[in-house]
CSV table of C-alpha atoms and ligand atoms in Angstrom, one decimal:
chain,number,residue,atom,x,y,z
D,26,MET,CA,0.0,0.0,-0.1
D,27,GLN,CA,1.4,3.4,-1.0
D,28,LYS,CA,1.8,5.5,2.1
D,29,ILE,CA,0.2,9.0,2.2
D,30,ALA,CA,1.9,12.0,3.9
D,31,LEU,CA,0.5,15.5,4.5
D,32,ILE,CA,2.9,18.3,4.9
D,33,THR,CA,2.1,21.8,6.3
D,34,GLY,CA,4.7,24.4,5.2
D,35,VAL,CA,5.4,22.5,2.0
D,36,THR,CA,6.3,25.7,0.2
D,37,GLY,CA,9.1,26.4,2.6
D,38,GLN,CA,12.8,25.3,2.6
D,39,ASP,CA,12.2,22.1,4.7
D,40,GLY,CA,8.9,21.3,3.0
D,41,SER,CA,10.3,21.2,-0.4
D,42,TYR,CA,13.2,18.8,0.7
D,43,LEU,CA,10.9,16.7,2.7
D,44,ALA,CA,8.4,16.4,-0.3
D,45,GLU,CA,11.3,15.3,-2.5
D,46,LEU,CA,12.5,12.7,0.0
D,47,LEU,CA,9.0,11.2,0.6
D,48,LEU,CA,8.3,11.0,-3.2
D,49,SER,CA,11.6,9.3,-3.7
D,50,LYS,CA,10.4,6.7,-1.1
D,51,GLY,CA,7.2,6.0,-2.9
D,52,TYR,CA,4.9,8.2,-0.8
D,53,GLN,CA,1.9,10.0,-2.1
D,54,VAL,CA,2.6,13.5,-0.9
D,55,HIS,CA,0.0,16.2,-0.2
D,56,GLY,CA,1.0,19.8,0.8
D,57,ILE,CA,-0.9,22.7,2.4
D,58,VAL,CA,-0.3,25.9,0.7
D,59,ARG,CA,-1.7,29.3,1.9
D,60,ARG,CA,-3.2,31.7,-0.3
D,61,ALA,CA,-0.8,34.6,-1.3
D,62,SER,CA,-1.2,37.6,-3.7
D,63,LEU,CA,1.9,36.4,-5.4
D,64,PHE,CA,3.2,33.0,-6.5
D,65,ASN,CA,4.6,31.2,-3.3
D,66,THR,CA,5.4,27.7,-4.7
D,67,ASP,CA,8.8,28.4,-6.4
D,68,ARG,CA,10.5,25.8,-4.2
D,69,ILE,CA,8.1,23.1,-5.3
D,70,ASP,CA,7.1,24.1,-8.8
D,71,HIS,CA,9.4,21.3,-10.2
D,72,LEU,CA,7.2,18.8,-8.6
D,73,HIS,CA,3.7,19.9,-9.8
D,74,VAL,CA,4.1,22.0,-13.0
D,75,GLY,CA,5.9,21.7,-16.2
D,76,GLU,CA,6.2,18.9,-18.6
D,77,ALA,CA,6.3,16.0,-16.2
D,78,PRO,CA,4.3,16.9,-13.0
D,79,ASN,CA,4.7,14.2,-10.4
D,80,PRO,CA,1.3,12.3,-10.2
D,81,SER,CA,2.0,11.5,-6.5
D,82,PHE,CA,2.2,15.1,-5.6
D,83,HIS,CA,-0.9,17.2,-4.6
D,84,LEU,CA,-1.5,20.6,-3.1
D,85,HIS,CA,-4.4,22.0,-1.0
D,86,TYR,CA,-5.3,25.4,0.2
D,87,GLY,CA,-5.3,25.8,4.0
D,88,ASP,CA,-3.8,27.6,6.9
D,89,LEU,CA,-2.7,26.8,10.5
D,90,SER,CA,-5.1,29.6,11.6
D,91,ASP,CA,-8.1,27.9,10.1
D,92,ALA,CA,-9.1,24.7,12.1
D,93,GLY,CA,-12.1,23.9,9.8
D,94,ALA,CA,-9.8,23.8,6.7
D,95,LEU,CA,-7.3,21.6,8.4
D,96,ARG,CA,-10.1,19.1,9.3
D,97,ASN,CA,-11.4,19.2,5.8
D,98,VAL,CA,-8.0,18.5,4.3
D,99,LEU,CA,-7.5,15.5,6.7
D,100,ASP,CA,-10.8,14.1,5.4
D,101,ASP,CA,-9.8,14.5,1.8
D,102,VAL,CA,-6.1,13.3,2.1
D,103,GLN,CA,-6.6,10.5,4.8
D,104,PRO,CA,-2.9,10.6,5.6
D,105,ASP,CA,-0.7,8.1,7.4
D,106,GLU,CA,1.8,10.7,8.4
D,107,VAL,CA,1.4,14.4,9.1
D,108,TYR,CA,4.5,16.6,9.1
D,109,ASN,CA,3.8,20.1,10.7
D,110,LEU,CA,6.4,22.4,9.2
D,111,GLY,CA,4.3,25.5,8.7
D,112,ALA,CA,5.3,28.5,10.8
D,113,GLN,CA,6.1,32.2,10.9
D,114,SER,CA,9.6,31.1,11.2
D,115,HIS,CA,11.6,34.4,11.5
D,116,VAL,CA,12.8,35.0,15.0
D,117,ARG,CA,13.3,38.8,14.6
D,118,VAL,CA,9.9,39.2,12.9
D,119,SER,CA,8.2,37.5,15.9
D,120,PHE,CA,9.2,40.4,18.0
D,121,ASP,CA,7.3,42.7,15.5
D,122,GLN,CA,4.3,40.3,15.2
D,123,PRO,CA,4.2,38.4,18.5
D,124,GLU,CA,0.5,37.7,18.6
D,125,TYR,CA,0.4,36.4,15.0
D,126,THR,CA,3.5,34.3,15.5
D,127,VAL,CA,2.0,32.7,18.6
D,128,ASP,CA,-1.2,32.0,16.8
D,129,VAL,CA,0.3,30.2,13.9
D,130,VAL,CA,3.4,28.7,15.6
D,131,GLY,CA,1.8,27.8,18.9
D,132,VAL,CA,-2.1,27.6,18.7
D,133,GLY,CA,-1.7,26.4,15.1
D,134,VAL,CA,-0.3,23.1,16.5
D,135,ILE,CA,-3.2,22.6,18.9
D,136,ARG,CA,-5.6,23.2,16.0
D,137,LEU,CA,-3.9,20.6,13.9
D,138,LEU,CA,-3.7,18.1,16.8
D,139,GLU,CA,-7.2,18.4,17.6
D,140,ALA,CA,-8.2,18.1,13.9
D,141,ILE,CA,-6.1,14.9,13.8
D,142,ARG,CA,-7.8,13.6,17.0
D,143,SER,CA,-11.3,14.2,15.7
D,144,TYR,CA,-10.3,12.7,12.3
D,145,MET,CA,-8.8,9.5,13.9
D,146,LYS,CA,-11.9,9.1,16.1
D,147,HIS,CA,-14.4,9.3,13.2
D,148,SER,CA,-12.3,7.4,10.7
D,149,GLY,CA,-10.8,4.9,12.9
D,150,LYS,CA,-7.5,5.4,11.0
D,151,LYS,CA,-4.2,6.0,12.8
D,152,ILE,CA,-1.9,9.0,12.1
D,153,ARG,CA,1.7,9.5,13.0
D,154,PHE,CA,2.7,13.2,13.6
D,155,TYR,CA,5.9,15.1,13.4
D,156,GLN,CA,6.4,18.6,15.0
D,157,ALA,CA,9.1,20.9,13.8
D,158,GLY,CA,10.5,22.0,17.1
D,159,SER,CA,13.5,24.4,17.3
D,160,SER,CA,16.8,24.8,19.1
D,161,GLU,CA,15.5,28.3,19.7
D,162,MET,CA,13.5,26.8,22.6
D,163,PHE,CA,16.8,26.4,24.4
D,164,GLY,CA,17.4,30.1,24.1
D,165,SER,CA,20.0,31.1,26.8
D,166,ALA,CA,20.7,27.6,28.1
D,167,LYS,CA,24.3,26.8,27.9
D,168,PRO,CA,25.7,24.7,25.1
D,169,ARG,CA,25.8,21.8,24.2
D,170,GLN,CA,22.1,21.5,24.4
D,171,HIS,CA,20.5,18.1,24.4
D,172,GLU,CA,16.9,16.5,24.9
D,173,GLY,CA,17.1,17.0,28.7
D,174,THR,CA,18.3,20.6,28.7
D,175,ARG,CA,15.8,23.1,30.2
D,176,PHE,CA,14.0,25.4,27.7
D,177,GLU,CA,14.9,29.1,28.3
D,178,PRO,CA,13.2,30.8,25.2
D,179,ARG,CA,14.1,34.2,24.2
D,180,SER,CA,11.6,35.4,21.6
D,181,PRO,CA,7.9,35.2,20.9
D,182,TYR,CA,8.7,32.6,18.3
D,183,ALA,CA,10.7,30.4,20.8
D,184,CYS,CA,8.0,30.7,23.5
D,185,ALA,CA,5.3,29.5,20.9
D,186,LYS,CA,7.6,26.6,20.0
D,187,VAL,CA,7.8,25.6,23.6
D,188,TYR,CA,4.1,25.7,23.9
D,189,ALA,CA,3.7,23.6,20.8
D,190,HIS,CA,6.3,21.1,22.2
D,191,TYR,CA,4.3,20.4,25.2
D,192,GLN,CA,1.0,20.3,23.4
D,193,VAL,CA,2.5,17.4,21.3
D,194,ILE,CA,3.7,15.6,24.4
D,195,ASN,CA,0.3,16.1,26.0
D,196,HIS,CA,-1.5,14.6,23.0
D,197,ARG,CA,1.0,11.6,23.0
D,198,GLU,CA,0.4,11.0,26.7
D,199,SER,CA,-3.4,11.8,26.9
D,200,TYR,CA,-4.6,10.1,23.7
D,201,GLY,CA,-1.8,7.8,22.6
D,202,LEU,CA,-1.0,9.8,19.5
D,203,PHE,CA,2.1,8.7,17.8
D,204,ALA,CA,3.7,12.2,17.9
D,205,CYS,CA,7.4,13.2,17.8
D,206,ASN,CA,9.0,16.5,18.5
D,207,GLY,CA,12.1,17.0,16.3
D,208,ILE,CA,14.3,19.6,18.1
D,209,LEU,CA,16.2,20.8,15.0
D,210,PHE,CA,19.2,23.1,15.2
D,211,ASN,CA,19.6,25.7,12.3
D,212,HIS,CA,19.7,24.1,8.9
D,213,GLU,CA,20.3,25.9,5.7
D,214,SER,CA,20.6,25.3,1.9
D,215,PRO,CA,20.5,27.1,-1.4
D,216,ARG,CA,16.7,27.2,-0.8
D,217,ARG,CA,16.9,29.0,2.5
D,218,GLY,CA,14.8,32.2,2.7
D,219,GLU,CA,16.9,35.2,1.8
D,220,THR,CA,16.3,37.1,5.1
D,221,PHE,CA,18.0,34.4,7.3
D,222,VAL,CA,21.5,35.3,8.0
D,223,THR,CA,23.4,32.5,6.0
D,224,ARG,CA,21.5,33.1,2.8
D,225,LYS,CA,21.5,36.8,3.2
D,226,ILE,CA,25.4,36.5,3.5
D,227,THR,CA,25.8,34.2,0.4
D,228,ARG,CA,23.3,36.2,-1.7
D,229,ALA,CA,25.2,39.5,-0.9
D,230,ALA,CA,28.8,38.1,-1.1
D,231,THR,CA,28.1,36.5,-4.6
D,232,ARG,CA,26.4,39.8,-5.8
D,233,ILE,CA,29.4,41.8,-4.5
D,234,LYS,CA,31.7,39.4,-6.4
D,235,VAL,CA,30.0,40.1,-9.8
D,236,GLY,CA,29.7,43.9,-9.0
D,237,LEU,CA,25.9,44.1,-8.4
D,238,GLN,CA,26.3,45.5,-5.0
D,239,ASP,CA,28.9,46.7,-2.6
D,240,LYS,CA,27.6,46.6,1.0
D,241,LEU,CA,26.0,44.1,3.3
D,242,PHE,CA,24.1,45.4,6.4
D,243,LEU,CA,24.0,42.9,9.3
D,244,GLY,CA,23.3,42.8,13.1
D,245,ASN,CA,25.1,40.8,15.7
D,246,LEU,CA,28.1,39.1,14.3
D,247,ASP,CA,29.1,37.3,17.5
D,248,ALA,CA,26.1,34.8,17.8
D,249,LYS,CA,27.2,31.2,17.3
D,250,ARG,CA,25.0,28.7,15.6
D,251,ASP,CA,25.1,24.9,14.9
D,252,TRP,CA,24.4,24.9,11.1
D,253,GLY,CA,23.6,21.8,9.1
D,254,PHE,CA,22.2,21.1,5.7
D,255,ALA,CA,18.3,21.0,5.4
D,256,GLY,CA,18.6,18.0,2.9
D,257,ASP,CA,20.2,15.9,5.6
D,258,TYR,CA,17.7,17.1,8.4
D,259,VAL,CA,14.5,16.0,6.6
D,260,GLU,CA,15.8,12.4,6.6
D,261,ALA,CA,15.8,12.6,10.5
D,262,MET,CA,12.2,13.8,10.5
D,263,TRP,CA,11.2,10.8,8.4
D,264,ARG,CA,13.1,8.4,10.6
D,265,MET,CA,11.4,9.6,13.7
D,266,LEU,CA,8.1,8.5,12.4
D,267,GLN,CA,9.4,5.0,11.4
D,268,GLN,CA,10.3,4.0,15.0
D,269,ASP,CA,8.3,1.6,17.1
D,270,GLN,CA,7.7,4.2,19.8
D,271,PRO,CA,7.2,8.0,19.5
D,272,ASP,CA,9.8,10.3,21.2
D,273,ASP,CA,11.7,13.6,21.0
D,274,TYR,CA,15.0,14.0,19.3
D,275,VAL,CA,17.7,16.7,18.9
D,276,VAL,CA,18.9,17.0,15.4
D,277,ALA,CA,22.3,18.9,15.0
D,278,THR,CA,25.8,18.6,13.7
D,279,GLY,CA,27.5,19.0,17.2
D,280,GLU,CA,29.7,22.0,15.9
D,281,SER,CA,29.1,25.7,16.0
D,282,ILE,CA,30.6,28.8,14.5
D,283,SER,CA,29.9,32.5,14.7
D,284,ILE,CA,28.4,34.7,12.0
D,285,ARG,CA,31.8,36.3,11.7
D,286,ASP,CA,33.3,32.9,11.0
D,287,PHE,CA,30.6,32.3,8.4
D,288,LEU,CA,31.5,35.5,6.7
D,289,GLY,CA,35.0,34.4,6.5
D,290,LEU,CA,34.1,31.1,5.1
D,291,THR,CA,31.8,32.5,2.3
D,292,PHE,CA,33.6,35.7,1.3
D,293,GLY,CA,36.9,33.7,1.5
D,294,ARG,CA,35.6,31.2,-1.1
D,295,LEU,CA,35.2,34.2,-3.4
D,296,ASP,CA,38.6,35.7,-2.6
D,297,LEU,CA,36.8,38.7,-1.0
D,298,ASP,CA,37.6,40.5,2.3
D,299,TRP,CA,34.3,40.7,4.1
D,300,GLN,CA,35.4,43.5,6.4
D,301,LYS,CA,35.6,45.8,3.4
D,302,HIS,CA,31.8,45.3,2.6
D,303,VAL,CA,30.0,44.4,5.9
D,304,GLU,CA,28.5,47.3,8.0
D,305,ILE,CA,26.4,47.0,11.2
D,306,ASP,CA,22.9,48.1,11.1
D,307,PRO,CA,21.2,48.2,14.6
D,308,ARG,CA,17.9,47.5,12.7
D,309,TYR,CA,18.9,43.8,12.7
D,310,PHE,CA,19.6,43.6,16.4
D,311,ARG,CA,17.1,41.6,18.4
D,312,PRO,CA,15.5,42.8,21.7
D,313,ALA,CA,16.9,39.6,23.2
D,314,GLU,CA,19.6,37.5,21.5
D,315,VAL,CA,20.4,33.7,21.7
D,316,ASP,CA,24.2,33.8,22.0
D,317,HIS,CA,25.3,30.2,21.4
D,318,LEU,CA,23.4,27.1,20.2
D,319,GLU,CA,25.3,23.8,19.7
D,320,GLY,CA,23.4,20.6,19.8
D,321,ASP,CA,24.3,17.1,21.0
D,322,PRO,CA,23.0,14.7,18.3
D,323,GLY,CA,23.9,11.6,20.3
D,324,LYS,CA,20.2,10.4,20.8
D,325,SER,CA,19.4,10.7,17.1
D,326,ARG,CA,22.7,8.9,16.1
D,327,LYS,CA,22.0,6.0,18.5
D,328,PHE,CA,18.2,5.5,18.0
D,329,LEU,CA,17.6,6.8,14.6
D,330,GLY,CA,20.9,5.9,13.0
D,331,TRP,CA,21.0,9.4,11.7
D,332,GLU,CA,24.3,11.3,11.0
D,333,PRO,CA,24.7,14.8,9.4
D,334,LYS,CA,26.4,14.2,6.0
D,335,THR,CA,27.3,17.9,5.3
D,336,ASP,CA,29.7,19.9,7.4
D,337,ILE,CA,29.7,23.7,7.6
D,338,ARG,CA,32.5,24.2,5.0
D,339,THR,CA,30.7,22.1,2.5
D,340,LEU,CA,27.4,23.7,3.2
D,341,ALA,CA,28.9,27.2,2.8
D,342,ALA,CA,30.5,26.2,-0.5
D,343,MET,CA,27.3,24.7,-1.7
D,344,MET,CA,25.2,27.9,-1.0
D,345,VAL,CA,28.0,30.3,-2.4
D,346,ASP,CA,28.3,28.2,-5.6
D,347,SER,CA,24.5,28.2,-6.1
D,348,ASP,CA,24.2,31.9,-5.4
D,349,LEU,CA,27.1,32.7,-7.7
D,350,ARG,CA,25.2,31.2,-10.6
D,351,LEU,CA,22.1,33.2,-9.7
D,352,ALA,CA,24.1,36.4,-9.4
D,353,GLN,CA,25.7,35.9,-12.8
D,354,LYS,CA,22.2,35.4,-14.3
D,355,GLU,CA,21.3,38.7,-12.7
D,356,LEU,CA,24.3,40.3,-14.2
D,357,VAL,CA,23.5,39.1,-17.7
D,358,LEU,CA,20.0,40.4,-17.3
D,359,ARG,CA,21.2,43.8,-16.1
D,360,ASP,CA,23.8,44.0,-19.0
D,361,ALA,CA,21.0,43.2,-21.5
D,362,GLY,CA,19.2,46.3,-20.3
D,363,HIS,CA,16.6,44.5,-18.1
D,364,ALA,CA,15.9,45.9,-14.7
D,365,GLU,CA,18.0,44.6,-11.9
D,366,ALA,CA,15.9,42.5,-9.5
D,367,PRO,CA,15.4,44.3,-6.3
D,368,ARG,CA,17.3,42.8,-3.4
D,369,ALA,CA,15.9,44.6,-0.3
D,370,GLY,CA,14.4,41.9,2.0
D,371,TYR,CA,13.0,44.0,4.9
D,372,ARG,CA,14.7,41.9,7.8
H,406,NDP,P1,10.3,28.5,6.0
H,406,NDP,O1,10.1,29.9,6.6
H,406,NDP,O2,11.2,28.3,4.9
H,406,NDP,O3,8.8,27.9,5.7
H,406,NDP,C1,7.7,28.1,6.4
H,406,NDP,C2,6.5,27.5,5.8
H,406,NDP,O4,5.4,27.7,6.7
H,406,NDP,C3,6.2,28.0,4.5
H,406,NDP,O5,5.6,27.1,3.6
H,406,NDP,C4,5.1,29.1,4.8
H,406,NDP,O6,4.3,29.4,3.7
H,406,NDP,C5,4.3,28.2,5.8
H,406,NDP,N1,3.4,29.0,6.7
H,406,NDP,C6,3.6,30.3,7.1
H,406,NDP,N2,2.5,30.7,7.8
H,406,NDP,C7,1.6,29.7,7.7
H,406,NDP,C8,0.4,29.5,8.1
H,406,NDP,N3,-0.4,30.5,8.9
H,406,NDP,N4,-0.4,28.4,7.8
H,406,NDP,C9,0.3,27.4,7.1
H,406,NDP,N5,1.5,27.6,6.7
H,406,NDP,C10,2.2,28.7,6.9
H,406,NDP,O7,10.8,27.6,7.2
H,406,NDP,P2,11.7,26.3,7.2
H,406,NDP,O8,11.3,25.4,6.1
H,406,NDP,O9,13.1,26.8,7.4
H,406,NDP,O10,11.3,25.6,8.6
H,406,NDP,C11,10.3,24.6,8.6
H,406,NDP,C12,9.8,24.5,10.0
H,406,NDP,O11,10.9,24.1,10.9
H,406,NDP,C13,9.2,25.7,10.7
H,406,NDP,O12,8.2,25.4,11.6
H,406,NDP,C14,10.4,26.3,11.4
H,406,NDP,O13,10.0,27.1,12.5
H,406,NDP,C15,11.1,25.0,11.9
H,406,NDP,N6,12.5,25.0,12.2
H,406,NDP,C16,13.3,25.5,11.2
H,406,NDP,C17,14.7,25.5,11.4
H,406,NDP,C18,15.7,25.9,10.3
H,406,NDP,O14,16.8,26.2,10.7
H,406,NDP,N7,15.3,26.0,9.1
H,406,NDP,C19,15.2,25.0,12.7
H,406,NDP,C20,14.3,24.6,13.6
H,406,NDP,C21,12.9,24.6,13.4
H,406,NDP,P3,4.8,30.6,2.7
H,406,NDP,O15,5.7,29.9,1.7
H,406,NDP,O16,3.5,30.9,2.0
H,406,NDP,O17,5.4,31.6,3.5
H,407,GDR,P1,17.7,32.1,13.7
H,407,GDR,O1,18.3,32.4,12.3
H,407,GDR,O2,17.3,33.4,14.4
H,407,GDR,O3,18.8,31.3,14.5
H,407,GDR,O4,16.5,31.2,13.5
H,407,GDR,P2,18.8,33.7,11.6
H,407,GDR,O5,19.5,33.3,10.4
H,407,GDR,O6,17.6,34.7,11.4
H,407,GDR,O7,19.7,34.4,12.7
H,407,GDR,C1,21.0,33.7,13.2
H,407,GDR,C2,21.8,34.7,14.0
H,407,GDR,O8,22.3,35.7,13.0
H,407,GDR,C3,22.2,37.0,13.7
H,407,GDR,N1,22.2,38.0,12.7
H,407,GDR,C4,21.2,38.2,11.7
H,407,GDR,N2,20.1,37.5,11.4
H,407,GDR,C5,19.4,37.9,10.4
H,407,GDR,N3,18.2,37.1,10.0
H,407,GDR,N4,19.7,39.0,9.7
H,407,GDR,C6,20.7,39.7,9.9
H,407,GDR,O9,21.0,40.7,9.2
H,407,GDR,C7,21.6,39.3,11.0
H,407,GDR,N5,22.7,39.8,11.5
H,407,GDR,C8,23.1,39.0,12.5
H,407,GDR,C9,20.9,36.9,14.5
H,407,GDR,O10,20.9,37.9,15.5
H,407,GDR,C10,21.0,35.5,15.1
H,407,GDR,O11,21.8,35.5,16.2
H,407,GDR,C11,16.4,30.2,12.5
H,407,GDR,C12,15.1,30.1,11.9
H,407,GDR,O12,15.1,29.2,10.9
H,407,GDR,C13,14.1,29.6,13.1
H,407,GDR,O13,12.9,29.3,12.5
H,407,GDR,C14,14.7,28.3,13.6
H,407,GDR,O14,13.8,27.7,14.5
H,407,GDR,C15,16.1,28.5,14.2
H,407,GDR,O15,16.9,29.0,13.1
H,407,GDR,C16,16.7,27.2,14.7
């Protein structure tokens, strides 16, 4: 029997890699897309449009703020596995939009869990559930953080993820739902949103290299993060739902570097000196900062047999090389007299 998966946040970085992974394993994959005034499916268009759309890939309109729509999609899709990746996922933005962030990231999870509970009760079918938890939940807790480390969240986003984490455990313990929290440390890729710091840096460095811009404005360069490759991390999500028992797992590389070091790696690959191009803009500082996240992936390694395959140097090179191709295309367009694509992400 072909397994059926439902992914919220399918249009995001992780959603696109997870959809590809599940399709490669023979799943029928359904994704929830929210309505937008512009196209928001760039990362998954290769799966559902063009000459050879994948017949096992389907999209549905829905939103984590709309309980009725979630319940209806469950009825239509009848999934075996649900992966909840949808979120207002930008930490800095969560300070500007705290109530909205908590509604989608926190309350959205209880809407989805209750929709699943109602669906299982009426259909008699069992669903396995994955929740995209975050290392941000650890906040100011000292590294290396592991599954037993106390949460000390430092943003509305992180507080909402902590709330969601415990709602998932509560559904597991109260109703016997097969539900797992993945506590994932930062993971990046050429598909990373352009307002997150790694991609912001690789986009700017490569555009500086080809002469399309000269300056890059950043906030705190001293924060340290444990950065892995998103393509590796979606494999861990899937493995969690294939175990005999549901549990919670940290997914990380176990190594961390600062933003400053990441600048050195990326600009260095392009033979550029980042100090000549980077300026500090206090707009990018956060009301409360998370200084140092470095995860202990021991439990994932032991019980999921999961290992990160991509180290930070390889990841930085992958992102720089991909963005250099993009910058070169933009240069050709500009030289051909076409307007230069605007590169002014607000955050
Ligand atoms: P992205 O920001 O790239 O994608 C977020 C996805 O959520 C998008 O598809 C977005 O849709 C969708 N979304 C936003 N608001 C809603 C809503 N109200 N209802 C339904 N869907 C919504 O995030 P990532 O792919 O990087 O992350 C995936 C998940 O993992 C998120 O929950 C994030 O918080 C969490 N996480 C991410 C980590 C990382 O380092 N990447 C680390 C730890 C956790 P649209 O495309 O229309 O904006
Ligand atoms: P993070 O990622 O907050 O860890 O959340 P982000 O890339 O936004 O910030 C990482 C660190 O870089 C510092 N920084 C800047 N950040 C941004 N975005 N823009 C800047 O100009 C800038 N300058 C310095 C930040 O202060 C911070 O210390 C990501 C998201 O994917 C979350 O959804 C996820 O849960 C966590 O990773 C784990």
